[in-house]
Short mmCIF file of C-alpha atoms in Angstrom, two decimals:
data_model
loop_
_atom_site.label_atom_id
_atom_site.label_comp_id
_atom_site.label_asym_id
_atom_site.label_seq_id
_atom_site.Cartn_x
_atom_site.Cartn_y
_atom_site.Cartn_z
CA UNK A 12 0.00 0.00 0.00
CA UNK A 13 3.21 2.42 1.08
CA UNK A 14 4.64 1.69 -2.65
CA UNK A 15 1.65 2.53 -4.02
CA UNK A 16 0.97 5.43 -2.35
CA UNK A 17 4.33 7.03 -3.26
CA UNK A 18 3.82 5.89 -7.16
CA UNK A 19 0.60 8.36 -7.16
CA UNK A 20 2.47 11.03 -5.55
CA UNK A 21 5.28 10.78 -7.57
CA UNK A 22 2.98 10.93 -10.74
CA UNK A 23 0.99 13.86 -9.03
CA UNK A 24 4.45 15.75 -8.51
CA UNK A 25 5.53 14.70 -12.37
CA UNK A 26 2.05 16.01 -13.62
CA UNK A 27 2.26 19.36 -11.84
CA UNK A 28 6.11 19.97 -13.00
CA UNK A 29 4.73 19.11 -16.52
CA UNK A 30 1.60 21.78 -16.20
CA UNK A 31 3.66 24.96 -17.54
CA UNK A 32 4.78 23.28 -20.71
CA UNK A 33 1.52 21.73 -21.12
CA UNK A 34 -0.36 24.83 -20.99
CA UNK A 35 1.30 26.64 -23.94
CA UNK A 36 -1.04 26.34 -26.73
CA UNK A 37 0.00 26.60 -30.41
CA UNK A 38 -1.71 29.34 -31.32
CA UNK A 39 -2.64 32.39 -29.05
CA UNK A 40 -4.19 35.77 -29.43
CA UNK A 41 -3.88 39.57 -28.45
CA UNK A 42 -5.89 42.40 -28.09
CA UNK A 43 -5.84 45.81 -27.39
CA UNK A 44 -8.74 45.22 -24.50
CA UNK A 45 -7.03 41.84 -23.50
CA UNK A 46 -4.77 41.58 -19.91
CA UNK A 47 -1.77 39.22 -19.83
CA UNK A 48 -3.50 37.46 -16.72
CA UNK A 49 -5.50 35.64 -19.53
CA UNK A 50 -4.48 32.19 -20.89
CA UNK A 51 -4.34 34.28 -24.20
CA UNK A 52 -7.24 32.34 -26.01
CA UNK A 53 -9.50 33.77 -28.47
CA UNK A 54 -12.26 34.44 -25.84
CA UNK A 55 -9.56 35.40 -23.13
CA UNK A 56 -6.92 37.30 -25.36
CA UNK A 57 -3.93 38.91 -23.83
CA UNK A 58 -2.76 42.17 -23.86
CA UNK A 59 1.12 42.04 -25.36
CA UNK A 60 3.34 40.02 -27.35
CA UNK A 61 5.77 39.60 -24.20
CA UNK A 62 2.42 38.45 -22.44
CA UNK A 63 1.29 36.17 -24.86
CA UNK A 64 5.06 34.45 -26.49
CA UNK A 65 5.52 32.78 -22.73
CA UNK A 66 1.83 30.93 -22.90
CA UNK A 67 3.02 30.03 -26.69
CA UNK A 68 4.12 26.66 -27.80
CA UNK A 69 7.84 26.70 -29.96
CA UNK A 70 6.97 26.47 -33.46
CA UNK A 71 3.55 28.50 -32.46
CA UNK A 72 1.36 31.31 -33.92
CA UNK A 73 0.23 34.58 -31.80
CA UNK A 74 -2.84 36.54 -33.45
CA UNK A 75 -3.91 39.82 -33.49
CA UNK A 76 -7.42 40.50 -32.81
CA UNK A 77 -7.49 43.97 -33.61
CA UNK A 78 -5.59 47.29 -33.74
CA UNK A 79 -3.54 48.08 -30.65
CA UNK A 80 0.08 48.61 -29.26
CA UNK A 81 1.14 45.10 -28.51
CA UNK A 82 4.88 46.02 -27.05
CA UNK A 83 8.29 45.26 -27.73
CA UNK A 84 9.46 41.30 -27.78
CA UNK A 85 11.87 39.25 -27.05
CA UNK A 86 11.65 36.15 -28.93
CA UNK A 87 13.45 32.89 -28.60
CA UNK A 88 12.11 30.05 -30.07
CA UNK A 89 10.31 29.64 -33.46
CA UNK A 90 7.25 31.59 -33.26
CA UNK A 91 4.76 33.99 -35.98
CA UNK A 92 3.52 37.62 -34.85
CA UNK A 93 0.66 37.86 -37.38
CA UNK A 94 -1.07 40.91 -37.84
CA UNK A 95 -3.01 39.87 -40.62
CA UNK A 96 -3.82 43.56 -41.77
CA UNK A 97 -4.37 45.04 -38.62
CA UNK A 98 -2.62 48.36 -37.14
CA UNK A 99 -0.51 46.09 -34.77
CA UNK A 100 1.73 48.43 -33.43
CA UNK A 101 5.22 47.89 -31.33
CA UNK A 102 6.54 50.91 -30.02
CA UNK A 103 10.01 51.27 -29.34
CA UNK A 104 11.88 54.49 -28.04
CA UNK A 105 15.06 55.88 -26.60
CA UNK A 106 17.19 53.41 -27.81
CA UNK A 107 15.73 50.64 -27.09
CA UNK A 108 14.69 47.81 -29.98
CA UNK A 109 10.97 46.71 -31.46
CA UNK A 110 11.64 42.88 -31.52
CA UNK A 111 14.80 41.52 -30.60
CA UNK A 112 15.51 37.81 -32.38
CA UNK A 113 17.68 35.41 -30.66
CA UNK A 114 16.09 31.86 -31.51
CA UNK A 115 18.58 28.80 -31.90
CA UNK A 116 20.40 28.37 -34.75
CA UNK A 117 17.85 25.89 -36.04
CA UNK A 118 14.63 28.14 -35.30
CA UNK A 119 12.26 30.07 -37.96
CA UNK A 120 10.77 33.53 -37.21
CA UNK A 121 7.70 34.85 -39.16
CA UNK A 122 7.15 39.09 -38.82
CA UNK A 123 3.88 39.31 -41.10
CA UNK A 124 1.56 42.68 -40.78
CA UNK A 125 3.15 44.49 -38.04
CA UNK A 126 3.70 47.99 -37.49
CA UNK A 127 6.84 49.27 -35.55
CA UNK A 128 7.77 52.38 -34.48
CA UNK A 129 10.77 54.07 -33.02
CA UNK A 130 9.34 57.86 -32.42
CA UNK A 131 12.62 59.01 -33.93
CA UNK A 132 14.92 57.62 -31.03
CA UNK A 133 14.38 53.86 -31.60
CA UNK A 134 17.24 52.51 -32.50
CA UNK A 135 16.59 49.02 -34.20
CA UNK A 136 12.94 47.76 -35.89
CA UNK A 137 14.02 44.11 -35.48
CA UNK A 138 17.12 43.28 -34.12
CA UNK A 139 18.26 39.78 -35.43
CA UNK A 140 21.03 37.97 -33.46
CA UNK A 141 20.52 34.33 -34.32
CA UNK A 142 17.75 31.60 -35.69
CA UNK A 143 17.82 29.65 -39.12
CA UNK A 144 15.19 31.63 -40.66
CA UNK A 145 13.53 34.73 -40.81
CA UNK A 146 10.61 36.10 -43.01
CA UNK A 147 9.50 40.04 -42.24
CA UNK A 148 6.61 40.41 -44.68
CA UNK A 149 4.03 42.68 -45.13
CA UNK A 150 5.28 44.82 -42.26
CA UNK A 151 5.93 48.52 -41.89
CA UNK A 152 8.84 49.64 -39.67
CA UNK A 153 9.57 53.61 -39.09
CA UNK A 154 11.51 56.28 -37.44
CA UNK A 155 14.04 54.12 -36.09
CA UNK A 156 16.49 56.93 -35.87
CA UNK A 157 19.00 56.72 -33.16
CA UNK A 158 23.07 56.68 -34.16
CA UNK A 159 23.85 53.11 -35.27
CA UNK A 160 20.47 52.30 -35.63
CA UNK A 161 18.53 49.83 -38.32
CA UNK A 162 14.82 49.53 -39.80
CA UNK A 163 16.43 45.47 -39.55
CA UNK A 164 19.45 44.97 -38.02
CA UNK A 165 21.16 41.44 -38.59
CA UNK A 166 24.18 40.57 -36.62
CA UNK A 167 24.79 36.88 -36.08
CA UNK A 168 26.61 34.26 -34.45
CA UNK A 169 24.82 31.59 -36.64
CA UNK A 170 24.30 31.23 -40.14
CA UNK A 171 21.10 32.75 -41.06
CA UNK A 172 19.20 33.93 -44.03
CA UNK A 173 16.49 37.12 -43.50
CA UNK A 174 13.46 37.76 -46.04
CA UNK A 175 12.10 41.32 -45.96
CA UNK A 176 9.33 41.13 -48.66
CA UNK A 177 6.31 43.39 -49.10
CA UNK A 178 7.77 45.85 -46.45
CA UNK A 179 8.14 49.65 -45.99
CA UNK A 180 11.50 50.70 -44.25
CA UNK A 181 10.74 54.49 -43.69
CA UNK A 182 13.39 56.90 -41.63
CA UNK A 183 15.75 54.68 -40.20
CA UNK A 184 19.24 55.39 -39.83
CA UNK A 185 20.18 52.47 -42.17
CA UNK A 186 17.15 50.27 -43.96
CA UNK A 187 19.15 47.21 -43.32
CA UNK A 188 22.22 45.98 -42.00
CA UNK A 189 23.70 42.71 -42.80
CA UNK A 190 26.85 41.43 -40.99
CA UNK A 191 27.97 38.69 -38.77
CA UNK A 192 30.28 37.64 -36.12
CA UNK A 193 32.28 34.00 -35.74
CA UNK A 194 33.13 33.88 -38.87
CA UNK A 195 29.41 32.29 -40.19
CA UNK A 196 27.57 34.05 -43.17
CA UNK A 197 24.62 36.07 -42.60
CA UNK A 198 22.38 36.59 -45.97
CA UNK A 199 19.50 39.02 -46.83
CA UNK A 200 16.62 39.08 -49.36
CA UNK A 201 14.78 42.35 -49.80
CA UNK A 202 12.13 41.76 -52.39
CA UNK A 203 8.82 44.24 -53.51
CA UNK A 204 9.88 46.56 -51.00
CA UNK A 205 10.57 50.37 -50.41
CA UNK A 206 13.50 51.52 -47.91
CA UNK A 207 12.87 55.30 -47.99
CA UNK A 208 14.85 58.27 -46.20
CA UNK A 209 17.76 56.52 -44.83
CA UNK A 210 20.10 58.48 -42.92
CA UNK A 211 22.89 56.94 -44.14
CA UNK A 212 22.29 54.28 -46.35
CA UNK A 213 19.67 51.73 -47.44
CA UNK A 214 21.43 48.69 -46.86
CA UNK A 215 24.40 47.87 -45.69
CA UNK A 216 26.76 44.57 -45.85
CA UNK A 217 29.61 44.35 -43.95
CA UNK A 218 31.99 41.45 -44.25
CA UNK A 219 33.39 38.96 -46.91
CA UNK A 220 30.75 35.96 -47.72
CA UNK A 221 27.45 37.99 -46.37
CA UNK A 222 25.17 39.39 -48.93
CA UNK A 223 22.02 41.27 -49.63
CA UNK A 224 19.84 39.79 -52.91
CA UNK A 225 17.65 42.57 -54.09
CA UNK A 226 14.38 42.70 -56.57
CA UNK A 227 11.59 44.96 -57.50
CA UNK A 228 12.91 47.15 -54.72
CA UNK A 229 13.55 51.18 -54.32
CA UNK A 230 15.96 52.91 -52.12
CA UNK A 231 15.00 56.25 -52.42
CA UNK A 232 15.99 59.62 -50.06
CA UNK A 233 18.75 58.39 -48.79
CA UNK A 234 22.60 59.38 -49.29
CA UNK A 235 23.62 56.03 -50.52
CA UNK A 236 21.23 53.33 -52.11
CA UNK A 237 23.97 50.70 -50.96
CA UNK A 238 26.86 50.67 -48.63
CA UNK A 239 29.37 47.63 -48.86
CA UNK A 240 32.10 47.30 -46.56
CA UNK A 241 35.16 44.51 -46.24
CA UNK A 242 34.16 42.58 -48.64
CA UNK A 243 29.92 42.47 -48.54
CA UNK A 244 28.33 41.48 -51.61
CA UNK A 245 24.72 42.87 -53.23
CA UNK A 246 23.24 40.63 -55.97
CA UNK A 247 20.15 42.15 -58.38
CA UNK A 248 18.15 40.27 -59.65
CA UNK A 249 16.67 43.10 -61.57
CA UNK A 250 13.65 46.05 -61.71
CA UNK A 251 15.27 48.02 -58.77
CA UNK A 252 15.14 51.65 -58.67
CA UNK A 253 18.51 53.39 -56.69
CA UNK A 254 18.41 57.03 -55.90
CA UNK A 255 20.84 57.42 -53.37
CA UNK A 256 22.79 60.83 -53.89
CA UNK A 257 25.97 59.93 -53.41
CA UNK A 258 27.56 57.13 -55.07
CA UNK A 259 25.28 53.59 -54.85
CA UNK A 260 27.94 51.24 -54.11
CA UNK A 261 32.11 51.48 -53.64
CA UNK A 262 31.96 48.55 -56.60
CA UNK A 263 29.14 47.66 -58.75
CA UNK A 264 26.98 44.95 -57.53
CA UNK A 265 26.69 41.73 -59.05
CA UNK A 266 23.59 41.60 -61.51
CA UNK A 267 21.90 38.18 -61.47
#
């Protein structure tokens, strides 16, 4: 009877350490009149992103139920923010960062329909430091002005490759910045996109094996279109439209 006794306890004890992981759900849902006390369901939504990513299963979808400032992020894990057309807004000021990326090295990260603003003193959109995968579509990310500062900012420790397609990079220092630490490769696409009024350029790739790939895309109002330094590479794969005023690119980019 003892044994048996401690067997049910011992299951009772495993099935309460199991009840955090167990209660993420795979898909979860903000809203602007939500409160992060909820379990984030669609009848109980919760209020942020930073609410709802910890009550969020890896590999997981959060939802936006309507227009609303849903806070800066952290994420971690593979995860999608979806706004699906909705003024889902992250603000982000005083040099601080919209959504900070630092998954593992074999995580994916979907950005699709956001809005993210920096108030002129943000100082990076979406800060990328390491997954396998990102996709930014569809999303508009402004004002991200502070020195040193990105609309996307990718600086890795892992290999990575970063899709910014369907977006509008407005007033950011630089539209995007491509480089990489540890000697892996970090590579951009930025396709059917606008990156306009750049302070100082509208993408940048620093370092020898990182690239940017670049279609149907214009760099507009900014002093240079593109900015490579030791040994970054821009491909085109064609239909782009350049206006930088200074010169585009210390050597011409490769044409695909």
């Amino acid at each position: 009877m003892k044994t048996m006794v401690m067997k049910v306890l011992a299951g009772a004890v495993a099935l309460l350490a199991a009840s955090p992981a167990m209660a993420q759900a795979t898909r979860t849902w903000v809203s602007g009149v939500g409160d992060d006390v909820n379990p984030c369901s669609r009848t109980a939504p919760c209020k942020t992103f930073a609410g709802a990513i910890s009550k969020t299963a890896a590999g997981g979808e959060i939802n936006a139920l309507d227009p609303g400032p849903y806070g800066a992020v952290s994420i971690t894990k593979s995860i999608t923010l979806r706004g699906d057309g909705e003024e889902t807004g992250v603000l982000a000021t005083l040099g601080t960062n919209g959504i900070i990326i630092n998954a593992a090295a074999t995580d994916k990260v979907i950005i699709d329909g956001l809005d993210l603003e920096g108030a002129g003193t943000g100082l990076n959109g979406i800060r990328i430091l390491s997954a396998r995968d990102v996709l930014i579509v569809n999303t508009a990310i402004r004002d991200f002005a502070a020195a040193g500062g990105s609309c996307v900012s990718i600086n890795s420790g892992a290999q990575i490759r970063v899709v910014v397609r369907a977006s509008v990079l407005f007033n950011c220092e630089t539209g995007v910045s491509v480089a990489s630490t540890g000697g892996v490769t970090a590579k951009a696409k930025v396709y059917n996109s606008l990156i306009h009024v750049a302070a100082v350029a509208g993408i940048t790739v620093t370092g020898a094996g990182n690239s940017a790939d670049i279609k149907n895309t214009e760099i507009v109002g900014t002093p240079k279109s593109l900015n490579l330094v030791s040994g970054g590479v821009v491909n085109s794969y064609g239909d782009n439209v350049l206006n930088g005023t200074a010169t585009d690119a210390p050597t011409p980019i490769a044409k695909q």
